[in-house]
PDB file of C-alpha atoms in Angstrom:
ATOM      1  CA  MET A 504      99.789  65.778 122.367  1.00 56.00           C
ATOM      2  CA  GLU A 505      98.004  64.973 119.632  1.00 72.00           C
ATOM      3  CA  VAL A 506      97.937  61.550 117.948  1.00 72.00           C
ATOM      4  CA  SER A 507      97.884  60.803 114.089  1.00 82.00           C
ATOM      5  CA  SER A 508      94.648  59.565 112.716  1.00 85.00           C
ATOM      6  CA  LEU A 509      96.658  56.482 111.572  1.00 88.00           C
ATOM      7  CA  CYS A 510      97.839  55.956 115.464  1.00 86.00           C
ATOM      8  CA  GLN A 511      94.056  55.866 116.835  1.00 87.00           C
ATOM      9  CA  LEU A 512      92.992  53.488 114.296  1.00 90.00           C
ATOM     10  CA  LYS A 513      95.828  51.045 114.453  1.00 91.00           C
ATOM     11  CA  SER A 514      95.305  51.419 117.925  1.00 89.00           C
ATOM     12  CA  PHE A 515      91.566  50.951 117.898  1.00 92.00           C
ATOM     13  CA  LEU A 516      92.226  47.821 115.759  1.00 94.00           C
ATOM     14  CA  ILE A 517      94.769  46.057 118.532  1.00 94.00           C
ATOM     15  CA  TYR A 518      91.736  46.596 121.003  1.00 94.00           C
ATOM     16  CA  ILE A 519      89.361  45.284 118.721  1.00 95.00           C
ATOM     17  CA  LEU A 520      91.635  42.089 118.673  1.00 96.00           C
ATOM     18  CA  LEU A 521      92.777  42.346 122.240  1.00 95.00           C
ATOM     19  CA  GLY A 522      88.716  42.490 123.350  1.00 95.00           C
ATOM     20  CA  ALA A 523      88.027  39.435 120.901  1.00 96.00           C
ATOM     21  CA  PHE A 524      91.092  37.495 122.637  1.00 96.00           C
ATOM     22  CA  LEU A 525      89.564  37.902 125.976  1.00 95.00           C
ATOM     23  CA  ALA A 526      86.695  37.098 125.215  1.00 95.00           C
ATOM     24  CA  MET A 527      88.001  34.091 123.855  1.00 95.00           C
ATOM     25  CA  VAL A 528      89.701  33.254 126.821  1.00 94.00           C
ATOM     26  CA  PHE A 529      86.661  34.150 129.023  1.00 94.00           C
ATOM     27  CA  ASP A 530      84.790  31.600 126.450  1.00 94.00           C
ATOM     28  CA  TYR A 531      87.416  28.788 127.029  1.00 93.00           C
ATOM     29  CA  GLN A 532      87.080  29.237 130.833  1.00 92.00           C
ATOM     30  CA  ARG A 533      83.198  28.499 130.395  1.00 91.00           C
ATOM     31  CA  SER A 534      83.570  25.434 128.401  1.00 90.00           C
ATOM     32  CA  ARG A 535      85.968  24.416 130.866  1.00 89.00           C
ATOM     33  CA  ARG A 536      83.531  24.648 133.540  1.00 89.00           C
ATOM     34  CA  LYS A 537      80.859  23.086 131.416  1.00 88.00           C
ATOM     35  CA  VAL A 538      82.270  19.935 131.260  1.00 88.00           C
ATOM     36  CA  HIS A 539      83.259  19.655 134.326  1.00 84.00           C
ATOM     37  CA  GLY A 540      81.560  21.697 136.140  1.00 82.00           C
ATOM     38  CA  THR A 541      82.246  24.038 139.232  1.00 81.00           C
ATOM     39  CA  SER A 542      81.035  24.845 142.569  1.00 84.00           C
ATOM     40  CA  ASP A 543      80.154  28.908 143.278  1.00 86.00           C
ATOM     41  CA  LEU A 544      83.551  29.480 145.126  1.00 89.00           C
ATOM     42  CA  LEU A 545      85.858  27.982 142.538  1.00 88.00           C
ATOM     43  CA  THR A 546      83.756  29.714 139.745  1.00 89.00           C
ATOM     44  CA  ALA A 547      84.331  33.406 141.192  1.00 91.00           C
ATOM     45  CA  PHE A 548      87.826  32.900 142.013  1.00 92.00           C
ATOM     46  CA  SER A 549      88.283  31.834 138.523  1.00 90.00           C
ATOM     47  CA  ASP A 550      85.797  34.876 137.171  1.00 91.00           C
ATOM     48  CA  ALA A 551      87.993  37.562 139.754  1.00 94.00           C
ATOM     49  CA  LEU A 552      91.547  35.941 138.044  1.00 93.00           C
ATOM     50  CA  PHE A 553      90.293  36.246 134.452  1.00 93.00           C
ATOM     51  CA  LEU A 554      89.257  39.612 135.373  1.00 93.00           C
ATOM     52  CA  VAL A 555      92.828  40.599 137.210  1.00 95.00           C
ATOM     53  CA  ILE A 556      94.228  39.160 134.167  1.00 94.00           C
ATOM     54  CA  SER A 557      92.380  41.188 131.762  1.00 93.00           C
ATOM     55  CA  ILE A 558      93.187  44.230 133.429  1.00 92.00           C
ATOM     56  CA  VAL A 559      96.845  43.458 133.487  1.00 93.00           C
ATOM     57  CA  LEU A 560      96.894  42.500 129.539  1.00 93.00           C
ATOM     58  CA  SER A 561      94.917  45.435 129.082  1.00 91.00           C
ATOM     59  CA  VAL A 562      97.286  48.027 130.600  1.00 90.00           C
ATOM     60  CA  LEU A 563      99.987  46.349 128.880  1.00 92.00           C
ATOM     61  CA  VAL A 564      98.778  46.894 125.908  1.00 92.00           C
ATOM     62  CA  CYS A 565      97.976  50.346 126.678  1.00 90.00           C
ATOM     63  CA  TYR A 566     101.571  51.376 127.259  1.00 90.00           C
ATOM     64  CA  LYS A 567     102.757  49.184 124.278  1.00 89.00           C
ATOM     65  CA  THR A 568     100.386  51.138 121.603  1.00 86.00           C
ATOM     66  CA  ASP A 569      99.908  54.564 122.940  1.00 81.00           C
ATOM     67  CA  GLY A 570     102.391  54.949 125.956  1.00 82.00           C
ATOM     68  CA  GLY A 571     100.293  54.472 128.805  1.00 81.00           C
ATOM     69  CA  ILE A 572      97.345  57.024 127.760  1.00 83.00           C
ATOM     70  CA  LEU A 573      93.732  55.022 128.451  1.00 83.00           C
ATOM     71  CA  ARG A 574      91.336  56.876 125.418  1.00 86.00           C
ATOM     72  CA  TYR A 575      88.145  56.316 125.071  1.00 88.00           C
ATOM     73  CA  TYR A 576      88.352  54.718 121.611  1.00 89.00           C
ATOM     74  CA  GLN A 577      90.453  52.037 123.156  1.00 90.00           C
ATOM     75  CA  LEU A 578      87.451  51.223 125.404  1.00 89.00           C
ATOM     76  CA  LEU A 579      85.122  51.132 122.506  1.00 92.00           C
ATOM     77  CA  GLY A 580      87.415  48.775 120.872  1.00 93.00           C
ATOM     78  CA  GLY A 581      88.147  46.366 123.180  1.00 92.00           C
ATOM     79  CA  GLY A 582      84.020  46.412 123.900  1.00 93.00           C
ATOM     80  CA  PHE A 583      83.574  46.187 120.451  1.00 95.00           C
ATOM     81  CA  GLY A 584      85.578  43.237 119.573  1.00 95.00           C
ATOM     82  CA  ALA A 585      83.995  41.496 122.355  1.00 94.00           C
ATOM     83  CA  ALA A 586      80.723  41.825 121.395  1.00 94.00           C
ATOM     84  CA  VAL A 587      81.755  40.900 117.707  1.00 95.00           C
ATOM     85  CA  TYR A 588      83.417  37.638 118.911  1.00 94.00           C
ATOM     86  CA  ALA A 589      80.193  37.194 121.311  1.00 93.00           C
ATOM     87  CA  ALA A 590      77.527  37.135 118.292  1.00 95.00           C
ATOM     88  CA  LEU A 591      79.067  35.906 115.619  1.00 94.00           C
ATOM     89  CA  LEU A 592      81.994  33.363 116.763  1.00 93.00           C
ATOM     90  CA  SER A 593      81.430  32.254 120.547  1.00 93.00           C
ATOM     91  CA  LYS A 594      79.225  29.582 120.173  1.00 92.00           C
ATOM     92  CA  TYR A 595      81.217  27.936 117.297  1.00 94.00           C
ATOM     93  CA  PHE A 596      84.944  28.522 119.370  1.00 94.00           C
ATOM     94  CA  ILE A 597      82.480  27.018 122.602  1.00 93.00           C
ATOM     95  CA  ARG A 598      82.037  23.629 121.327  1.00 93.00           C
ATOM     96  CA  ILE A 599      85.527  23.765 120.118  1.00 94.00           C
ATOM     97  CA  PHE A 600      86.960  24.490 123.536  1.00 93.00           C
ATOM     98  CA  CYS A 601      84.118  20.989 124.783  1.00 92.00           C
ATOM     99  CA  GLY A 602      85.902  19.664 122.523  1.00 93.00           C
ATOM    100  CA  ILE A 603      89.674  20.190 123.456  1.00 93.00           C
ATOM    101  CA  VAL A 604      88.773  19.872 127.366  1.00 91.00           C
ATOM    102  CA  LYS A 605      86.778  17.059 126.881  1.00 92.00           C
ATOM    103  CA  THR A 606      89.940  15.324 125.113  1.00 93.00           C
ATOM    104  CA  GLU A 607      92.239  16.828 127.429  1.00 92.00           C
ATOM    105  CA  TYR A 608      90.096  15.232 130.149  1.00 90.00           C
ATOM    106  CA  CYS A 609      90.328  11.646 128.293  1.00 91.00           C
ATOM    107  CA  ILE A 610      94.281  11.808 128.009  1.00 93.00           C
ATOM    108  CA  ARG A 611      94.647  12.768 131.703  1.00 90.00           C
ATOM    109  CA  SER A 612      92.579   9.869 132.929  1.00 89.00           C
ATOM    110  CA  TYR A 613      94.129   7.296 130.400  1.00 91.00           C
ATOM    111  CA  ILE A 614      97.931   8.150 131.548  1.00 92.00           C
ATOM    112  CA  LYS A 615      96.442   8.225 135.381  1.00 88.00           C
ATOM    113  CA  ARG A 616      95.104   4.627 134.478  1.00 88.00           C
ATOM    114  CA  ALA A 617      98.612   3.484 132.712  1.00 88.00           C
ATOM    115  CA  LEU A 618     100.715   5.258 136.201  1.00 86.00           C
ATOM    116  CA  CYS A 619      97.805   3.006 138.611  1.00 82.00           C
ATOM    117  CA  THR A 620      98.707  -0.271 136.614  1.00 85.00           C
ATOM    118  CA  VAL A 621     102.299   0.697 136.763  1.00 82.00           C
ATOM    119  CA  PHE A 622     102.509   1.540 140.340  1.00 79.00           C
ATOM    120  CA  TYR A 623      99.926  -1.338 141.500  1.00 79.00           C
ATOM    121  CA  PRO A 624     102.478  -3.818 142.142  1.00 79.00           C
ATOM    122  CA  VAL A 625     104.560  -0.927 144.168  1.00 75.00           C
ATOM    123  CA  LYS A 626     101.879  -0.350 146.316  1.00 72.00           C
ATOM    124  CA  LYS A 627     101.129  -4.199 147.038  1.00 73.00           C
ATOM    125  CA  THR A 628     104.651  -4.455 147.543  1.00 74.00           C
ATOM    126  CA  THR A 629     104.823  -1.798 150.401  1.00 69.00           C
ATOM    127  CA  ILE A 630     102.027  -3.376 151.851  1.00 70.00           C
ATOM    128  CA  PHE A 631     103.285  -6.933 152.109  1.00 66.00           C
ATOM    129  CA  LEU A 632     106.314  -5.766 153.948  1.00 67.00           C
ATOM    130  CA  PHE A 633     105.178  -3.006 156.248  1.00 66.00           C
ATOM    131  CA  GLY A 634     102.014  -3.968 156.564  1.00 63.00           C
ATOM    132  CA  LYS A 635     100.067  -0.820 156.242  1.00 59.00           C
ATOM    133  CA  THR A 636      98.326   0.915 153.589  1.00 61.00           C
ATOM    134  CA  LYS A 637      98.945   5.162 153.238  1.00 59.00           C
ATOM    135  CA  LYS A 638      96.329   6.194 155.221  1.00 62.00           C
ATOM    136  CA  GLN A 639      97.458   3.394 157.992  1.00 63.00           C
ATOM    137  CA  PHE A 640     100.774   4.748 157.769  1.00 60.00           C
ATOM    138  CA  PHE A 641      99.742   8.348 158.133  1.00 60.00           C
ATOM    139  CA  LYS A 642      97.311   7.594 161.187  1.00 62.00           C
ATOM    140  CA  ILE A 643      99.639   5.523 162.854  1.00 61.00           C
ATOM    141  CA  TYR A 644     103.061   7.275 162.254  1.00 59.00           C
ATOM    142  CA  VAL A 645     102.475  10.870 161.349  1.00 56.00           C
ATOM    143  CA  LEU A 646      99.925  11.668 164.060  1.00 57.00           C
ATOM    144  CA  LYS A 647     102.424  10.185 166.828  1.00 58.00           C
ATOM    145  CA  ILE A 648     104.518  12.358 165.501  1.00 57.00           C
ATOM    146  CA  ARG A 649     102.632  15.482 165.977  1.00 54.00           C
ATOM    147  CA  LYS A 650     100.820  14.637 169.665  1.00 55.00           C
ATOM    148  CA  LYS A 651     104.505  14.031 170.709  1.00 54.00           C
ATOM    149  CA  ASP A 652     105.221  17.433 169.351  1.00 53.00           C
ATOM    150  CA  LYS A 653     102.413  19.191 171.071  1.00 54.00           C
ATOM    151  CA  LYS A 654     103.152  17.664 174.065  1.00 54.00           C
ATOM    152  CA  VAL A 655     106.648  19.102 173.840  1.00 50.00           C
ATOM    153  CA  LYS A 656     105.551  22.351 173.394  1.00 52.00           C
ATOM    154  CA  LYS A 657     102.943  22.298 176.466  1.00 50.00           C
ATOM    155  CA  VAL A 658     105.738  21.808 178.445  1.00 47.00           C
TER     156      VAL A 658
END
């Protein structure tokens, strides 16, 4: 089955955009790592998740544009789009994404601080009424229930 040159050009341009978009998503992921710092295990997991998502997205675009037939120029287009993005725009977008991640972190910490301030009287009231903190409650009541369950299972 032959595909016209115009359809091939359209598919090539779509894959250039897809490659640039995936590179941008990866830069966002890199900026989150840069701001927060993650462990090697979490980095490997997030990279594997990104790889799976990018493969699924590429296959979906392939089915949408060319009926599921993968052609070499599509791979070249994706690589070209990612390379052009990395060479020209990556450092600017990483700065922007780092700013977004830092702002997101600040907003999240303000919300957490506000919620802790609001619920502090509730916590103190429960400690006053029951005389135990959450950890003590867990140790005393929940672990006793688990020990009873284990004794019942042994019998």
